[in-house]
Short mmCIF file of C-alpha atoms in Angstrom, two decimals:
data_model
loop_
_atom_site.label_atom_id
_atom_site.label_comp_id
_atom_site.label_asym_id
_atom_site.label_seq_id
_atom_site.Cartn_x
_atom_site.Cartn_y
_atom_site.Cartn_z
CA UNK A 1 0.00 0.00 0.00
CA UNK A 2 0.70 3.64 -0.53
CA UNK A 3 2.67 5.38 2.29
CA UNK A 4 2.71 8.71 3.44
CA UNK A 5 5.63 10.53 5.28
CA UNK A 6 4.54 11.95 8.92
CA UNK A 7 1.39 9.09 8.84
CA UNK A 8 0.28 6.03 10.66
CA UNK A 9 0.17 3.17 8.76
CA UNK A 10 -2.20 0.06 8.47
CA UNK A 11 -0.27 -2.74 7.40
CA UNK A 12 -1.76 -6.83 7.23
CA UNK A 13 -0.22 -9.30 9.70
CA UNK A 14 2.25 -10.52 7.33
CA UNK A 15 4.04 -7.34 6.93
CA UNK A 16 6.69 -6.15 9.62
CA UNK A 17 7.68 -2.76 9.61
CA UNK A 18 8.70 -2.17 12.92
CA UNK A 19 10.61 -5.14 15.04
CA UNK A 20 10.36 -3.21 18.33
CA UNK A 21 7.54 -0.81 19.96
CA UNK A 22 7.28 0.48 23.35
CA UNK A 23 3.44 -0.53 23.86
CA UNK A 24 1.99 -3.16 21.94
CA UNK A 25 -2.05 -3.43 22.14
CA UNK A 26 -4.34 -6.61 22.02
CA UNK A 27 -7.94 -5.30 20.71
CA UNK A 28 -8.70 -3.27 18.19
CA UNK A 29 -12.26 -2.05 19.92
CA UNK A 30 -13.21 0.95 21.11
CA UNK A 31 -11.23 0.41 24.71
CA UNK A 32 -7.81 -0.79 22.48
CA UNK A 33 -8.70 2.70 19.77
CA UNK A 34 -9.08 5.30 22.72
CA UNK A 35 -5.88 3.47 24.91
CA UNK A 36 -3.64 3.80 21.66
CA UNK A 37 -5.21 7.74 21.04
CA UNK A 38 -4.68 8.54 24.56
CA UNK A 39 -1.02 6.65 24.88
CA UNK A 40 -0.16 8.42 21.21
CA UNK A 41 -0.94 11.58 22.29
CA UNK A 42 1.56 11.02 25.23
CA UNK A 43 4.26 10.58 22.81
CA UNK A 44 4.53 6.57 23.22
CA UNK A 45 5.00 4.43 20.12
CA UNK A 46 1.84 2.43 19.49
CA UNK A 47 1.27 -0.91 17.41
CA UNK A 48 -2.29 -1.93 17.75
CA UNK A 49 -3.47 -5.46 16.84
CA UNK A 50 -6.97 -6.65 15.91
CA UNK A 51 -7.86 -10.17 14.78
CA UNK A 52 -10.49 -8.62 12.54
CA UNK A 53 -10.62 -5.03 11.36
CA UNK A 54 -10.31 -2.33 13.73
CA UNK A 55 -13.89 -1.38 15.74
CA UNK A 56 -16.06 -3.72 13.69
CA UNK A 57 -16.95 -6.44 16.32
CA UNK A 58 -19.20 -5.39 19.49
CA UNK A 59 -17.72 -2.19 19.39
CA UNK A 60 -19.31 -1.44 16.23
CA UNK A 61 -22.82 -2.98 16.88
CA UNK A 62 -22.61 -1.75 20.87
CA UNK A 63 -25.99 0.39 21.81
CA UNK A 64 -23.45 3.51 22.42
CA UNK A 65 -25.35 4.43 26.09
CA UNK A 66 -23.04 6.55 27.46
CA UNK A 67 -24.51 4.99 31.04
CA UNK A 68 -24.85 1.83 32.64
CA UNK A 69 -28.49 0.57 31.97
CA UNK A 70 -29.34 0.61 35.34
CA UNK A 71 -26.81 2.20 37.48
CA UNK A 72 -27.49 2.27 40.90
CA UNK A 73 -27.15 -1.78 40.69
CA UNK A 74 -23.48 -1.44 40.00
CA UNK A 75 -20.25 -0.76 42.05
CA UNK A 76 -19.05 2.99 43.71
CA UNK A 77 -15.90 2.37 41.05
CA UNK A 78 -18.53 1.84 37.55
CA UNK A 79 -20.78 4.81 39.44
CA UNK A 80 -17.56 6.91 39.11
CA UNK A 81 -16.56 5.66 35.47
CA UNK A 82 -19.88 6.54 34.38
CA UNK A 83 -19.82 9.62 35.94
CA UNK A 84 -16.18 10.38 34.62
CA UNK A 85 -17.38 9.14 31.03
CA UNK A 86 -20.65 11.58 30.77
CA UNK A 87 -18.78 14.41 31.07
CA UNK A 88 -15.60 13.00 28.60
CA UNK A 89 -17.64 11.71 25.50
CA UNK A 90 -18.79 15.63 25.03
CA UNK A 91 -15.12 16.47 25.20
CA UNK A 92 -13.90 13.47 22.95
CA UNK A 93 -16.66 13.90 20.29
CA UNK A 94 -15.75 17.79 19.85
CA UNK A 95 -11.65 16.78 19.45
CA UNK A 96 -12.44 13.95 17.11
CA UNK A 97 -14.05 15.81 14.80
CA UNK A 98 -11.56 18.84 14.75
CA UNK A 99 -9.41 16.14 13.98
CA UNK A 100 -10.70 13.99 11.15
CA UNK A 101 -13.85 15.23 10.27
CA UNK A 102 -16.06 12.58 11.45
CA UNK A 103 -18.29 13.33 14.42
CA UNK A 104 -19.64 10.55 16.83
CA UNK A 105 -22.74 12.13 17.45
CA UNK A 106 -22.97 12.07 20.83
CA UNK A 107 -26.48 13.23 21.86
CA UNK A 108 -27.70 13.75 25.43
CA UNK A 109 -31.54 11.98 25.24
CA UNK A 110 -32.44 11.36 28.51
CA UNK A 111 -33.67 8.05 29.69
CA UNK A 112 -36.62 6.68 31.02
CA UNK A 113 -37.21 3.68 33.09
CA UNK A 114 -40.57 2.05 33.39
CA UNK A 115 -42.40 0.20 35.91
CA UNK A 116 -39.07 -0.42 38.10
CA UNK A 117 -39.31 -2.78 41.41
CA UNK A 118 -36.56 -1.39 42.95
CA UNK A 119 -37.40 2.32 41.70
CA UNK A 120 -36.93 3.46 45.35
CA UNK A 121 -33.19 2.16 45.24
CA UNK A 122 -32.65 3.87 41.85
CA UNK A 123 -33.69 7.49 43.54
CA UNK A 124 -32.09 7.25 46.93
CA UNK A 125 -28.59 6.05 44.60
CA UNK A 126 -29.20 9.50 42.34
CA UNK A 127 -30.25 11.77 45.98
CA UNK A 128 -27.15 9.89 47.11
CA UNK A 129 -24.91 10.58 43.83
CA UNK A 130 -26.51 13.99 43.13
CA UNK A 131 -27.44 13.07 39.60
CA UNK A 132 -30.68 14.32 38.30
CA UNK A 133 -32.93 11.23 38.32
CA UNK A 134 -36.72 12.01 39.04
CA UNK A 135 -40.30 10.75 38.69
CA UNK A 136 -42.02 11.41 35.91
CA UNK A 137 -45.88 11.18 35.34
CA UNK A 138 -46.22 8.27 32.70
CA UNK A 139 -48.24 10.71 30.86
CA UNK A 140 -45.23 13.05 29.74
CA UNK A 141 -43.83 9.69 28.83
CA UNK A 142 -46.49 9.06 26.32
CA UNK A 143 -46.03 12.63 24.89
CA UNK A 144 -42.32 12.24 24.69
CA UNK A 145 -42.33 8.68 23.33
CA UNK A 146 -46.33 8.28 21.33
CA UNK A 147 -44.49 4.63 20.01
CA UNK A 148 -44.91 3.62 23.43
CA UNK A 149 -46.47 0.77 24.04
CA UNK A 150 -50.00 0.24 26.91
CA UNK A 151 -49.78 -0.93 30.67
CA UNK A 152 -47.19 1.05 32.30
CA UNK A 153 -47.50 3.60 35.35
CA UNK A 154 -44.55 4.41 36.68
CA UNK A 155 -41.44 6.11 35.38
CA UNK A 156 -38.65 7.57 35.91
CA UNK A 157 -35.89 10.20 34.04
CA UNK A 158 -32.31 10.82 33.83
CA UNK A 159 -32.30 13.48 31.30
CA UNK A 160 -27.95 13.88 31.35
CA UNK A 161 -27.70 9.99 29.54
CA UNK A 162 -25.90 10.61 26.56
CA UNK A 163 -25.71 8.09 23.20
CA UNK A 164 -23.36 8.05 20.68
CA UNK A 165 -22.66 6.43 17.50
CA UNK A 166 -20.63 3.41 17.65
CA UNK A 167 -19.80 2.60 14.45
CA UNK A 168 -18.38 6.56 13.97
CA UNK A 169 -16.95 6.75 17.04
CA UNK A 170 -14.82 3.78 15.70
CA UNK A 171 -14.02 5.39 12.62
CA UNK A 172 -12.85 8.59 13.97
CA UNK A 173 -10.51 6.77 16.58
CA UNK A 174 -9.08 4.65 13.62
CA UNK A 175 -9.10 8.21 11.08
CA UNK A 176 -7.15 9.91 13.88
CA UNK A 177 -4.59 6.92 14.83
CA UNK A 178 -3.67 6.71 10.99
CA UNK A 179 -3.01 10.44 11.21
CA UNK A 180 -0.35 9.66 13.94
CA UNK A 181 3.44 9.03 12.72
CA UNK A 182 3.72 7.11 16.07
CA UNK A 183 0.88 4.57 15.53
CA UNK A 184 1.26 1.42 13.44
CA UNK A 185 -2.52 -0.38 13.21
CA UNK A 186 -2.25 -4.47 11.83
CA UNK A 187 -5.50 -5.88 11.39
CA UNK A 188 -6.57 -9.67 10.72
CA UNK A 189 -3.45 -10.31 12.68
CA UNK A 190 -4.50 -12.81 15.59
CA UNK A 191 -2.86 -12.93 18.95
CA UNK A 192 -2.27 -16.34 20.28
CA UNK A 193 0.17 -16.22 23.34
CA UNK A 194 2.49 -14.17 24.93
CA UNK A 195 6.63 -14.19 25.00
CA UNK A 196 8.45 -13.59 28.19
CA UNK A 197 11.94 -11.93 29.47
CA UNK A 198 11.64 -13.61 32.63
CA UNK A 199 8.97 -12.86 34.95
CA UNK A 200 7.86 -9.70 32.37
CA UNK A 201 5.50 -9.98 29.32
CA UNK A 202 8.03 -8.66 26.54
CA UNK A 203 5.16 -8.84 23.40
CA UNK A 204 2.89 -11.08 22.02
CA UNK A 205 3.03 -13.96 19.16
CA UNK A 206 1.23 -13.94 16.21
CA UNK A 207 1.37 -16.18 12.58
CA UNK A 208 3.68 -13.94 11.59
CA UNK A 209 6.16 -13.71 14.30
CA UNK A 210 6.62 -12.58 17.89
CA UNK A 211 5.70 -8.61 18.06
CA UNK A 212 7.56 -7.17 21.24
CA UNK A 213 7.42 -3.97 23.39
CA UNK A 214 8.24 -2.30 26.65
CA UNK A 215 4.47 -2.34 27.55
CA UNK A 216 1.58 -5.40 26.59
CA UNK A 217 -1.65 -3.43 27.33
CA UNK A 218 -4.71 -6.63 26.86
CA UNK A 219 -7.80 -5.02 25.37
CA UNK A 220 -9.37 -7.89 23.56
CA UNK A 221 -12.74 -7.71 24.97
CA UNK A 222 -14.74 -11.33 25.13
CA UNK A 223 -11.52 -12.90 24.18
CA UNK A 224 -9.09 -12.03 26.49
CA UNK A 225 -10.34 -14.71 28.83
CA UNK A 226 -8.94 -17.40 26.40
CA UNK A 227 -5.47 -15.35 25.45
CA UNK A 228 -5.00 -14.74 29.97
CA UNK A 229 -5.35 -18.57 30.01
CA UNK A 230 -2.41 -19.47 28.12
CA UNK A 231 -0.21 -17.83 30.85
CA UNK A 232 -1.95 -20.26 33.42
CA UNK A 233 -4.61 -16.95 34.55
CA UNK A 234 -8.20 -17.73 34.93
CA UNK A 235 -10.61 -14.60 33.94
CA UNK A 236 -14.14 -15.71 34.09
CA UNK A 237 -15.27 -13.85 30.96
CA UNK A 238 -16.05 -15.52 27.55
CA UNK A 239 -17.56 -14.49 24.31
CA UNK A 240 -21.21 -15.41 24.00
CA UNK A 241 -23.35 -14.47 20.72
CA UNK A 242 -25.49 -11.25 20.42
CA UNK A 243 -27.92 -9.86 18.38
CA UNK A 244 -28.50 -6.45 17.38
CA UNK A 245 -31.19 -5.13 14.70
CA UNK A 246 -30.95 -1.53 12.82
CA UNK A 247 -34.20 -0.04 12.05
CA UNK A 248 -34.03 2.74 8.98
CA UNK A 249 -36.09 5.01 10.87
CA UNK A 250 -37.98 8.64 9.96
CA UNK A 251 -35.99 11.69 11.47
CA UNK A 252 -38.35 12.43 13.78
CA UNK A 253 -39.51 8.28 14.60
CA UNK A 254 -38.13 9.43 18.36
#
């Protein structure tokens, strides 16, 4: 492929520019994209490694809720991430598109919750938390939302939950990484072990040779479960199949 001086390149597996890089990330998704923006921006040299293409598996196809679904059911730590992430996605969405040109759309929408049983838990967390979660009179849901379906009475609203686009999200990480001479991107190039200097993790293996670095950052999503296990660690996550469906919708469906 064509090359252009001051660039990040995308090479395939099979082609080895660079022997030795100072951070070498597993994961191509939307975790391994902002790591290797955030990291480039620092100055580090980058090779990032997908075993597909760069932010086209769950990344891509993700919901983009910028918000655990329910959030009060989840740790002080993911109540602080998700805190810490409302108020960066703005931020990130504004610099990406200065950048490349793409914007992620990220939209505050509000969200509404329906008919909760632990509704009680959910506004004591937000009193708690001071985030703006309220009841809402199922009415103002039905003006907001006329799709909505009969039989519910109870709501309530967090109108700071922000969405954004996954699959542009993706593409501006990858646009801006390619702009960076300090970022090398292989996809289709499959991790399947680790190599060692001793007691350190010096890079990772792959069908085209050992790839090694000062740094292993592991950012393979469902699959780093299976790649943790071939150094004798046991992560109890695993890749299970999802669905998503795209509806073509009217501008103004919601």
């Amino acid at each position: 492929m064509s090359k252009t001086a001051g660039a990040a390149k995308s090479f395939s597996c099979h082609e080895t520019k660079m022997s030795k890089q100072k951070v070498v990330i597993v994961g191509g998704g939307v975790i391994g994209l902002l790591t290797a923006f955030n990291l480039a921006s620092e100055q580090a040299s980058v090779v990032l490694l997908d075993r597909s293409g760069a932010g086209q598996e769950s990344s891509w196809a993700g919901g983009g809720i910028v918000s655990p679904l329910y959030p009060w059911r989840y740790s002080p730590a993911v109540t602080a991430l998700a805190h810490w992430s409302q108020d960066f996605y703005p931020y990130l969405a504004e610099r990406l598109l200065a950048q490349t040109g793409i914007d992620p759309e990220v939209h505050k929408t509000g969200l509404y919750w329906l008919d909760l049983d632990d509704e009680q838990s959910a506004l004591e967390w937000a009193a708690r938390e001071k985030r703006s979660l309220n009841r809402v009179d199922i009415s103002a849901v039905n003006d907001a939302v006329p799709v909505l379906g009969e039989g519910y009475s109870r709501a309530i609203y967090m109108a700071d939950v922000a969405n954004v686009r996954n699959p542009r999200l993706v593409k501006s990480l990858k646009a801006a990484l390619l702009a960076l001479p300090n970022v090398e991107i292989r996809e289709h190039c499959e991790v399947s072990g680790f190599t060692r200097e001793g007691s350190r993790i010096s890079g990772v293996q792959t069908p085209a040779g050992d790839i090694t670095g000062d740094r292993v950052i592991l950012a393979a999503g469902a699959w780093r479960g299976e790649l943790l296990k071939t150094l004798g660690l046991e992560l109890p996550v695993e890749p299970v199949k999802g669905q998503m469906i795209l509806y073509k919708c009217a501008s103004d469906f919601l």
